[in-house]
Amino acid sequence: MTPRAALDPRGLALLLVTVVGWGLNWPAMKLLLVELPPFSMRLACAAIGIALLFAIARWKGEALGVPRVLWPRLVMASLLNVTAWMGLAAFSLLWLAAGEATIVCYTMPVWASIFAWIILGDPPSRMRIAALALGLGGLLVLVLGSGLDLGLAKLPGVAVALSAAVLFSLGTVVTKRWPMALPPTASAAWQLTLGCVPLLIGALAVETPDFGALSAGSWAVLLYGGIGPLGLCYLAWFAALRRLPAEAAASGTLLTPVIGVASAALFLGEALGVREVVALSMTIGGVILAVRG
């Protein structure tokens, strides 16, 4: 066992790039929701990310074709990893502050441990059970800590964000159980493309975005969302996974809600009081226990 060799400095640097980009994306999405509805906002960013990923895949010489036998698995992974995550996480911001949504969504490792038990036959330890209790306790503090009425008003957003976390966790475990033999950049590009189809249908059905009225600042945030979190950060994530143990990479993502909450307080002026700190601490503590348990 050589832990020092496993923790490749390049892998740690790539992981840091990933979590910083994903963390800053939460207040960025909240800013865009002022001028764009949720599905259209995510689709606009995704279009940039998709074009970038396919261009990089071609530049790297990766094969873009998908064997017929892999299409059902690819569609399922796309619905869980992209449609549910991108659509529901953005939709939750209609009720929740960016920092609150980040805390709820990053309970993912807790739910992943449950699905690993069901699908992979990996039963939860006492530590994972304690992790679930601690994570759910953090959600209760977040939702009800400032009063029952305000908590109930946020309940739809919590339910939507929690659904995003649960479905993304299911997608992670399903992908591990039935992996796809595709090059990493091409796989990410295809998942993003297929996962955005239901979001496009939803946007056409219920939204009327006015991209011509977007401010220069919103265009800049759109470019950031597409190039950073949905483009380069995905590439950095895949590269980090190749260089780091899975446990180290999963633990590293716990920095994302910390950055999300802190940047939302800095850029959006969102509250960062005792309730938020306690909820964040309990949720992160639960996720750490889940990863280590």
Tab-separated table of N, CA and C in Angstrom, residues 3 12 22 29 37 40 71 89 98 105 119 162 164 172 200 204 206 213 216 222 230 240 278:
chain	number	residue	atom	x	y	z
A	3	PRO	N	0.119	5.042	-0.171
A	3	PRO	CA	-0.798	6.172	-0.252
A	3	PRO	C	-0.155	7.429	-0.797
A	12	LEU	N	-4.491	15.855	-7.610
A	12	LEU	CA	-5.052	16.775	-6.615
A	12	LEU	C	-5.317	18.148	-7.214
A	22	TRP	N	-17.169	23.789	-10.005
A	22	TRP	CA	-18.532	23.370	-9.679
A	22	TRP	C	-19.114	24.191	-8.529
A	29	MET	N	-25.556	30.144	-11.400
A	29	MET	CA	-26.896	29.746	-11.838
A	29	MET	C	-27.962	30.636	-11.220
A	37	PRO	N	-35.348	31.429	-17.538
A	37	PRO	CA	-35.982	30.328	-16.801
A	37	PRO	C	-35.012	29.159	-16.675
A	40	SER	N	-34.050	26.645	-19.795
A	40	SER	CA	-33.352	27.380	-20.852
A	40	SER	C	-31.956	27.784	-20.403
A	71	TRP	N	-26.242	1.739	-26.388
A	71	TRP	CA	-27.194	2.851	-26.391
A	71	TRP	C	-28.182	2.829	-25.219
A	89	ALA	N	-31.597	20.258	-10.138
A	89	ALA	CA	-30.759	21.143	-9.322
A	89	ALA	C	-31.039	22.608	-9.661
A	98	ALA	N	-28.758	29.765	-3.302
A	98	ALA	CA	-27.729	28.937	-3.929
A	98	ALA	C	-26.991	28.092	-2.902
A	105	CYS	N	-27.967	19.229	-2.335
A	105	CYS	CA	-27.539	18.396	-3.466
A	105	CYS	C	-26.308	17.580	-3.139
A	119	ILE	N	-27.826	-2.344	-5.030
A	119	ILE	CA	-27.451	-2.762	-6.384
A	119	ILE	C	-26.160	-3.563	-6.409
A	162	LEU	N	-33.205	17.364	-3.370
A	162	LEU	CA	-32.943	16.024	-2.839
A	162	LEU	C	-33.163	14.968	-3.918
A	164	ALA	N	-32.669	15.430	-7.076
A	164	ALA	CA	-31.487	15.519	-7.939
A	164	ALA	C	-30.336	14.715	-7.349
A	172	THR	N	-24.680	7.134	-10.543
A	172	THR	CA	-23.282	6.806	-10.244
A	172	THR	C	-23.114	5.315	-9.980
A	200	LEU	N	-34.744	20.111	-23.172
A	200	LEU	CA	-35.163	20.897	-24.332
A	200	LEU	C	-36.666	20.800	-24.546
A	204	LEU	N	-39.195	23.990	-24.357
A	204	LEU	CA	-40.089	24.359	-25.453
A	204	LEU	C	-41.548	24.363	-25.010
A	206	VAL	N	-42.816	24.922	-21.776
A	206	VAL	CA	-43.276	25.816	-20.706
A	206	VAL	C	-42.504	27.130	-20.600
A	213	ALA	N	-32.440	39.834	-24.717
A	213	ALA	CA	-32.504	40.822	-23.637
A	213	ALA	C	-31.467	40.578	-22.553
A	216	ALA	N	-24.826	41.939	-20.638
A	216	ALA	CA	-23.462	41.475	-20.926
A	216	ALA	C	-22.950	40.577	-19.804
A	222	LEU	N	-23.033	32.825	-18.680
A	222	LEU	CA	-23.382	31.699	-19.541
A	222	LEU	C	-22.131	31.031	-20.107
A	230	LEU	N	-19.451	22.714	-17.159
A	230	LEU	CA	-19.959	21.677	-18.052
A	230	LEU	C	-18.963	21.268	-19.134
A	240	ALA	N	-8.750	13.528	-13.007
A	240	ALA	CA	-8.452	13.323	-11.592
A	240	ALA	C	-8.769	11.894	-11.166
A	278	VAL	N	-24.226	25.402	10.748
A	278	VAL	CA	-24.560	24.140	11.407
A	278	VAL	C	-25.050	23.114	10.386
